[in-house]
C-alpha positions as MATLAB code, in Angstrom:
seq = 'MESTGFSHWLVVLVETFALLFVLLLVIAILVVLVVWVVDRNQTHNSVLRNYPVIGHFRYFFLHLGEFFRQYLFSSDREELPFNRAERMWVYRAAKNTENTNAFGSTRDLRGEGVPFFVNAAFPALGDHHVKPKPVRMGPYAREPYDHAAFFNISAMSFGALSAPAVRALSIGAAKAGIWMDTGEGGLAPYHLEGGCDIVFEIGTAKYGVRTPDGKLDDQKLLAICAHKQVRMVSIKLGQGAKPGMGGLLPAAKVTPEIAAIRGIPVGQDSQSPNRHLDIANVPQLMDAIKHIRDLTGKPTGFKAVFGGLEWIEELCDEVHKRGIESAPDFIIVDGSEGGTGAAPQTLMEGVGLPLHEALPALVNTLIEKGLRDRIKVICSGKCITAYDVAWALSMGADFVNSARGFMLALGCIQSLQCNRNTCPTGITTQNPRLQRGLVVTDKSVRVANYAKNVMHEVGIIAHSCGVDDPRELDRTHCRVVGDDGISVPLIKLFPYPQGAASKVPATAGRS';
ca = [
       0.000    0.000    0.000;
       2.798    2.398    0.889;
       4.466    1.671   -2.436;
       1.208    2.289   -4.291;
       0.660    5.571   -2.389;
       4.185    6.752   -3.166;
       3.718    5.919   -6.824;
       0.456    7.848   -6.853;
       2.025   10.964   -5.357;
       4.993   10.631   -7.688;
       2.635   10.557  -10.673;
       0.742   13.551   -9.303;
       4.014   15.426   -8.791;
       5.242   14.653  -12.294;
       1.918   15.685  -13.800;
       1.944   18.890  -11.751;
       5.439   19.769  -12.930;
       4.430   18.925  -16.497;
       1.436   21.240  -16.246;
       3.621   23.953  -14.716;
       6.124   23.514  -17.551;
       3.377   23.767  -20.157;
       1.937   26.795  -18.361;
       5.345   28.492  -18.183;
       5.948   27.654  -21.844;
       2.606   29.230  -22.791;
       3.410   32.311  -20.673;
       6.883   32.541  -22.243;
       5.388   32.352  -25.724;
       2.845   35.039  -24.830;
       5.587   37.251  -23.368;
       7.708   36.790  -26.503;
       4.721   37.684  -28.679;
       3.971   40.792  -26.590;
       7.622   41.864  -26.643;
       7.730   41.240  -30.404;
       4.691   43.471  -30.944;
       6.041   46.189  -28.635;
       9.528   46.086  -30.192;
       8.152   46.108  -33.718;
       5.998   49.164  -33.092;
       8.195   51.273  -30.783;
      10.012   54.225  -32.388;
      13.081   54.950  -30.286;
      15.340   51.970  -31.082;
      16.204   50.891  -34.631;
      17.746   47.522  -33.727;
      14.735   46.352  -31.707;
      12.350   47.634  -34.365;
      14.101   45.615  -37.085;
      14.996   42.625  -34.898;
      12.240   42.240  -32.279;
      13.016   40.135  -29.197;
      16.452   38.893  -30.295;
      17.725   42.464  -30.400;
      17.534   42.527  -26.605;
      20.414   40.054  -26.449;
      22.698   42.776  -27.832;
      22.025   44.965  -24.818;
      22.267   41.989  -22.464;
      25.765   41.211  -23.724;
      26.719   44.886  -23.702;
      25.662   44.980  -20.073;
      27.714   41.884  -19.261;
      30.644   43.420  -21.066;
      30.881   46.119  -18.399;
      31.827   43.397  -15.926;
      33.665   40.820  -18.042;
      35.259   43.037  -20.689;
      38.774   42.739  -19.283;
      38.566   38.962  -19.684;
      36.390   38.372  -22.732;
      35.953   41.603  -24.706;
      38.113   44.347  -26.154;
      38.684   47.347  -23.942;
      37.036   50.744  -24.260;
      39.951   52.151  -26.257;
      40.894   49.287  -28.609;
      38.305   49.091  -31.374;
      38.580   50.760  -34.794;
      37.578   52.865  -36.621;
      35.894   54.229  -33.480;
      36.372   52.676  -30.101;
      33.669   52.018  -27.538;
      34.451   55.125  -25.473;
      34.132   57.395  -28.524;
      30.888   55.779  -29.629;
      29.367   55.976  -26.171;
      30.285   59.664  -25.978;
      28.404   60.309  -29.212;
      25.414   58.190  -28.113;
      25.114   60.105  -24.849;
      25.483   63.453  -26.608;
      22.787   62.454  -29.120;
      20.411   61.345  -26.370;
      21.212   64.523  -24.414;
      21.963   62.484  -21.315;
      24.634   63.209  -18.733;
      28.012   62.943  -20.441;
      30.226   62.732  -17.377;
      32.427   59.894  -16.117;
      33.608   58.877  -12.673;
      36.964   57.813  -11.285;
      39.126   59.279  -14.034;
      39.583   58.842  -17.759;
      40.233   55.500  -19.454;
      42.152   57.338  -22.161;
      45.919   56.899  -22.019;
      47.000   60.522  -21.717;
      50.618   59.550  -22.375;
      49.914   57.864  -25.715;
      51.618   59.258  -28.788;
      49.425   61.706  -30.710;
      46.965   62.417  -27.891;
      46.005   66.126  -27.940;
      45.071   68.180  -24.905;
      44.460   71.858  -24.391;
      46.274   74.525  -22.423;
      43.872   76.073  -19.947;
      44.194   79.706  -18.916;
      45.183   80.440  -15.338;
      42.353   82.940  -14.897;
      39.408   82.191  -17.227;
      36.590   84.701  -17.545;
      33.852   84.734  -14.942;
      30.275   84.035  -15.934;
      29.191   81.313  -18.295;
      31.524   78.360  -18.690;
      31.436   78.239  -22.490;
      31.710   80.672  -25.422;
      29.631   80.818  -28.601;
      30.859   81.149  -32.188;
      30.403   84.275  -34.285;
      29.220   84.159  -37.930;
      31.812   83.729  -40.688;
      31.146   85.077  -44.199;
      31.619   82.681  -47.112;
      31.860   84.014  -50.658;
      32.186   87.787  -50.224;
      32.324   88.218  -54.023;
      29.337   85.960  -54.756;
      25.927   87.518  -55.418;
      24.553   85.622  -52.424;
      27.275   85.421  -49.749;
      26.645   83.032  -46.884;
      27.056   83.966  -43.207;
      27.229   80.925  -40.925;
      28.161   80.676  -37.255;
      28.018   76.948  -36.484;
      31.488   75.419  -36.840;
      30.328   71.770  -36.717;
      28.258   70.573  -39.685;
      27.124   67.461  -41.558;
      29.652   66.193  -44.066;
      28.953   64.873  -47.578;
      26.785   61.739  -47.577;
      24.703   60.963  -50.657;
      21.105   59.888  -50.864;
      21.592   56.373  -52.178;
      24.492   55.686  -49.896;
      22.090   56.781  -47.140;
      18.450   55.789  -46.905;
      15.584   58.242  -47.293;
      14.708   58.123  -43.556;
      18.349   58.843  -42.671;
      18.500   61.866  -45.005;
      15.178   63.151  -43.669;
      16.342   62.811  -40.062;
      19.616   64.584  -40.835;
      17.808   67.412  -42.632;
      15.302   67.994  -39.827;
      17.978   67.660  -37.152;
      20.319   70.051  -38.966;
      17.581   72.676  -39.100;
      16.939   72.284  -35.362;
      20.656   72.717  -34.613;
      21.279   75.549  -37.101;
      23.935   73.644  -39.044;
      24.363   72.893  -42.736;
      24.024   69.563  -44.505;
      26.221   68.566  -47.459;
      24.297   66.547  -50.057;
      27.244   64.434  -51.152;
      27.657   63.658  -54.830;
      24.315   61.857  -55.292;
      22.259   64.897  -56.235;
      19.585   66.860  -54.400;
      16.699   64.717  -53.126;
      13.391   65.993  -51.740;
      14.464   64.563  -48.389;
      17.379   67.036  -48.201;
      14.915   69.907  -48.423;
      12.320   68.459  -46.077;
      13.769   69.766  -42.833;
      14.446   73.314  -43.995;
      18.177   73.260  -43.163;
      20.941   75.077  -45.050;
      22.390   72.902  -47.806;
      25.783   72.620  -49.475;
      25.211   71.088  -52.895;
      28.085   68.871  -54.011;
      28.921   68.280  -57.663;
      30.763   64.983  -57.969;
      32.824   63.765  -60.892;
      29.757   62.099  -62.448;
      27.752   65.318  -61.929;
      24.776   63.378  -60.587;
      21.617   65.444  -60.648;
      23.133   68.134  -62.871;
      24.503   66.033  -65.730;
      23.846   65.834  -69.431;
      23.469   62.340  -70.958;
      27.190   62.358  -71.792;
      28.242   63.332  -68.248;
      28.855   67.065  -68.687;
      27.459   69.858  -66.523;
      23.891   70.852  -67.346;
      23.616   74.542  -66.437;
      19.820   74.543  -66.411;
      19.620   71.650  -63.975;
      22.152   73.346  -61.709;
      20.187   76.608  -61.831;
      17.011   74.743  -60.891;
      18.714   73.199  -57.865;
      20.296   76.459  -56.737;
      16.943   78.230  -57.080;
      16.070   76.618  -53.754;
      16.889   79.219  -51.100;
      18.105   76.453  -48.787;
      21.007   75.725  -51.159;
      23.613   78.140  -49.823;
      26.878   76.946  -51.375;
      28.196   74.698  -54.162;
      31.113   72.323  -53.652;
      33.049   70.709  -56.501;
      34.208   67.300  -55.338;
      37.672   66.427  -56.645;
      38.222   63.514  -54.272;
      37.269   61.986  -50.937;
      39.183   60.524  -48.034;
      38.201   56.894  -48.418;
      39.322   56.609  -52.027;
      41.649   59.330  -53.339;
      41.973   59.167  -57.119;
      38.837   57.063  -57.493;
      35.248   58.137  -58.116;
      32.331   57.232  -55.890;
      30.743   53.786  -56.116;
      27.079   53.013  -55.484;
      26.378   49.241  -55.667;
      23.594   48.126  -58.027;
      21.443   46.910  -55.110;
      21.109   50.501  -53.962;
      20.234   52.015  -57.353;
      16.451   52.094  -56.996;
      14.200   53.807  -59.569;
      13.963   56.894  -57.324;
      17.734   57.158  -56.848;
      18.356   56.533  -60.558;
      15.924   59.337  -61.465;
      17.586   61.826  -59.100;
      21.077   60.941  -60.303;
      20.227   60.528  -63.984;
      21.555   56.967  -64.303;
      20.155   53.486  -65.214;
      18.236   51.520  -62.581;
      19.824   48.472  -60.946;
      23.363   48.969  -62.249;
      26.570   49.745  -60.354;
      27.099   53.498  -60.436;
      30.821   54.228  -60.745;
      31.861   57.871  -60.983;
      34.882   58.876  -63.117;
      38.222   59.330  -61.379;
      38.012   63.073  -62.016;
      35.802   65.647  -63.691;
      35.902   65.357  -67.468;
      36.314   69.125  -67.794;
      38.833   69.663  -64.960;
      42.307   68.354  -65.720;
      44.460   71.115  -64.222;
      44.414   74.144  -61.925;
      43.333   76.730  -64.546;
      40.396   74.519  -65.535;
      39.427   74.160  -61.869;
      39.501   77.950  -61.536;
      37.375   78.260  -64.684;
      34.821   75.806  -63.263;
      34.623   77.694  -59.954;
      34.076   81.000  -61.750;
      31.463   79.534  -64.079;
      29.421   77.961  -61.281;
      29.662   80.997  -59.009;
      28.684   83.405  -61.816;
      25.869   81.102  -62.934;
      24.317   80.400  -59.539;
      25.396   83.376  -57.454;
      26.342   80.979  -54.650;
      29.717   80.755  -52.870;
      31.688   78.031  -54.627;
      34.681   75.961  -53.569;
      36.029   72.444  -53.820;
      36.722   69.319  -51.797;
      39.940   67.323  -52.112;
      42.256   64.833  -50.482;
      45.853   66.017  -50.529;
      48.912   64.019  -51.429;
      50.983   67.199  -51.677;
      50.330   70.930  -51.652;
      52.258   71.959  -54.760;
      49.076   72.311  -56.800;
      47.503   74.477  -54.092;
      50.515   76.785  -54.379;
      49.874   76.884  -58.131;
      46.213   77.638  -57.481;
      47.137   80.536  -55.187;
      49.490   81.955  -57.819;
      46.671   81.662  -60.372;
      44.372   83.582  -58.024;
      46.863   86.422  -57.802;
      47.043   86.530  -61.612;
      43.280   86.603  -62.080;
      42.333   88.715  -59.074;
      41.291   88.060  -55.495;
      37.637   87.627  -56.467;
      38.551   84.555  -58.565;
      39.646   82.514  -55.533;
      37.591   79.546  -54.376;
      35.404   80.678  -51.521;
      36.324   77.605  -49.502;
      38.421   74.451  -49.614;
      37.219   71.270  -47.933;
      40.230   69.174  -46.958;
      39.280   65.535  -46.411;
      41.741   63.417  -44.474;
      42.616   59.953  -45.731;
      41.028   58.516  -42.585;
      37.599   59.631  -43.815;
      35.014   57.412  -45.461;
      31.490   56.152  -44.901;
      30.778   53.905  -47.891;
      32.274   51.422  -50.312;
      36.004   51.800  -51.003;
      38.935   49.492  -51.795;
      40.938   48.732  -48.680;
      44.178   49.653  -50.458;
      43.035   53.219  -51.151;
      41.277   53.549  -47.806;
      44.358   52.618  -45.818;
      47.307   53.545  -47.982;
      46.730   56.663  -50.109;
      46.431   60.348  -49.240;
      47.518   62.492  -46.306;
      45.709   62.096  -42.982;
      43.988   65.181  -41.644;
      46.528   65.914  -38.917;
      49.114   66.510  -41.646;
      46.996   67.873  -44.497;
      45.085   70.513  -42.502;
      48.057   72.498  -41.144;
      49.853   72.193  -44.499;
      46.865   73.707  -46.315;
      46.418   76.491  -43.765;
      50.123   77.360  -43.857;
      50.141   77.438  -47.659;
      47.211   79.864  -47.693;
      48.932   82.035  -45.089;
      52.171   82.094  -47.091;
      50.263   83.108  -50.214;
      48.282   85.817  -48.438;
      44.911   84.134  -49.076;
      44.006   82.773  -45.641;
      41.340   85.401  -45.008;
      39.878   85.085  -48.504;
      39.623   81.261  -48.655;
      37.805   79.575  -45.785;
      39.012   76.145  -44.690;
      36.610   73.317  -43.937;
      37.958   69.960  -42.785;
      36.589   66.454  -42.426;
      38.093   63.188  -41.296;
      37.164   61.315  -38.126;
      36.322   64.363  -35.993;
      33.425   63.144  -33.853;
      34.128   64.345  -30.312;
      34.473   67.835  -28.870;
      38.232   67.584  -28.462;
      38.619   66.320  -32.064;
      36.762   69.402  -33.272;
      38.645   71.738  -30.944;
      41.934   70.315  -32.249;
      40.876   71.037  -35.840;
      39.932   74.620  -34.960;
      43.298   75.037  -33.245;
      45.020   73.819  -36.406;
      43.292   76.564  -38.383;
      39.995   75.194  -39.680;
      37.048   77.578  -39.922;
      34.519   74.739  -39.986;
      34.602   71.029  -39.188;
      32.410   68.521  -41.030;
      31.517   65.070  -39.737;
      29.801   62.162  -41.477;
      30.291   59.149  -39.234;
      29.638   61.185  -36.094;
      26.172   61.967  -37.363;
      25.685   58.358  -38.464;
      26.385   57.310  -34.873;
      23.910   59.948  -33.704;
      21.345   58.315  -36.013;
      21.925   55.005  -34.214;
      24.803   53.405  -36.169;
      26.309   50.483  -34.222;
      29.474   50.208  -36.362;
      28.417   46.890  -37.867;
      30.508   47.716  -40.977;
      27.651   46.848  -43.352;
      27.500   50.264  -45.089;
      28.436   48.911  -48.524;
      26.249   45.771  -48.433;
      22.699   47.142  -48.282;
      22.244   45.207  -45.024;
      22.671   47.990  -42.449;
      20.799   46.722  -39.348;
      19.816   50.229  -38.217;
      18.334   51.388  -41.547;
      20.874   54.165  -42.143;
      22.803   52.919  -45.183;
      20.345   50.566  -46.821;
      17.659   50.795  -49.471;
      15.867   47.769  -48.020;
      12.431   49.028  -46.853;
      12.240   46.385  -44.138;
      15.478   47.601  -42.572;
      14.708   51.280  -43.173;
      11.633   50.820  -41.019;
      13.889   50.680  -37.965;
      14.911   54.323  -38.342;
      12.157   56.552  -36.978;
      12.706   60.073  -38.295;
      10.952   61.938  -35.487;
      13.185   60.311  -32.882;
      16.486   60.351  -34.751;
      16.193   63.961  -35.961;
      16.141   65.081  -32.323;
      19.287   63.042  -31.647;
      21.047   64.618  -34.631;
      20.259   68.088  -33.269;
      21.295   67.127  -29.727;
      24.608   65.743  -30.937;
      25.523   68.853  -32.945;
      24.526   71.205  -30.146;
      26.407   69.242  -27.494;
      29.592   69.025  -29.572;
      29.570   72.782  -30.131;
      28.701   73.453  -26.500;
      31.604   71.352  -25.245;
      34.034   72.895  -27.727;
      32.847   76.206  -26.296;
      33.741   74.884  -22.829;
      37.267   74.058  -24.040;
      37.613   77.513  -25.647;
      36.433   79.237  -22.474;
      38.885   77.190  -20.414;
      41.676   78.293  -22.760;
      40.727   81.937  -22.229;
      39.414   82.876  -25.686;
      36.136   84.571  -26.603;
      35.227   82.454  -29.639;
      36.002   78.783  -30.421;
      37.588   79.899  -33.703;
      40.146   81.903  -31.706;
      41.743   78.646  -30.621;
      45.140   78.306  -32.306;
      48.259   76.178  -32.186;
      49.441   77.733  -28.935;
      46.368   76.395  -27.153;
      46.873   72.708  -27.931;
      49.672   70.262  -27.143;
      50.232   66.782  -28.575;
      51.962   63.892  -26.799;
      55.144   62.724  -28.532;
      56.668   59.242  -28.758;
      58.475   59.823  -25.439;
      55.230   60.497  -23.567;
      55.976   64.232  -23.261;
      53.671   66.753  -24.919;
      54.783   69.331  -27.465;
      52.855   72.500  -28.463;
      51.169   72.297  -31.856;
      52.911   75.493  -32.831;
      56.249   73.727  -32.407;
      55.194   70.705  -34.436;
      53.472   72.832  -37.086;
      54.901   76.361  -36.867;
      53.161   79.191  -38.659;
      55.045   80.520  -41.697;
      57.486   83.326  -41.051;
      55.842   86.733  -41.060;
      52.468   85.222  -40.222;
      52.247   86.562  -36.661;
      49.322   88.739  -37.631;
      47.331   85.568  -38.393;
      47.573   84.357  -34.801;
      44.681   85.585  -32.605;
      45.612   88.242  -30.095;
      44.567   85.894  -27.272;
      47.127   83.251  -28.240;
      49.183   82.236  -25.222;
      47.383   84.698  -22.925;
      46.453   83.373  -19.511;
];
């Protein structure tokens, strides 16, 4: 009897556990379904919107990484092209959350190449940051452009970027008061949607303003520049990721809409020429600048990656021959470390000068030739944090452009899928299913937050250095760590040309 009773209770217990298991399984399935519905329909997180339920594992492992990183994961400062610390800084700036750390920096302040700034002994009382003043671009153009913001959105084409990404950037740029560069892919309605200022880029294929044989169509360019939002025109000679090679848009991204905007066949790889068909030397570049500026009335300049500055010296000499009004209104110097899309690894890693060398060389050349005030300098190339931007201003840039910084603000997780049409956050894909993850209303706010916070924190650095405007930072305000762990002033590494003392702000070196 006892054996029979035990067997009975054992059966009851097993059945109870079986029912509990089934019940828990049903509850788990219901929970998964509810989470799937919530994730799929929420608007603040692209990964969860595109990958409901399983996307939570990413954040679970990120959370574990805080505790086990030293054993199982790379450290905060190891990853490339942007390490975890840099990405988290951008994410926090974009979300407008507290961007402070405890217990000291994880950055090795003795590492070669690390910049830091020379604070004044007695900074001004009052607010702890300073604001930029407007800078005039194109004083000889019919419609000169006055712009204060020194941190703006770099060239990224519609096609390389999705429509939701371009819309979010446009709306966010308008909120932050910054400009947006169209990239070489032409002007899309999404660029105009937010109401921001626009720099229209003419690439070597002249997308959007091309004749059937690839030449410049003046009427198409006039139609684009008739939009009041289009404030400047940039002639793209080259870009950081692939110097000497035209842009490449894979066939998977050439949708009917993109093909219509660019003026190219649908569903075929879109490879731009290595250079403009009508620009083979400095005089022809000067002719093109004059033609576009006279035609459109907009300030006109060019973008290039530098391998040497001899041709810039030739350009400056040509300006003096033709007259000061003939000069390009701006030069965008793109460092070889730049790049957001498809590019051969060989060109991406082995050709062109990096920004830390090209920027001071360009500025010094313009100073030597007496054209620094006439030609404004814009730089781009991996400047995503406040101290990156402050360094560039100290080197002599008037404006700093960023592409990948704003991609991170949009939610980029550095999955390195930009050239494959499989971007998991919907930023660099033409796949509607993946684009759905990028909610414009949410991401446009993050774009604006990021730009404002970068400029605010650069203003904090400038105030700490004792200057009244971030653009008054110069090479006396920044030091760079050498290979021996000891810092050297930028002005010693990259001295201004002789006789250029008048170009150094009066506040330089003042405490």
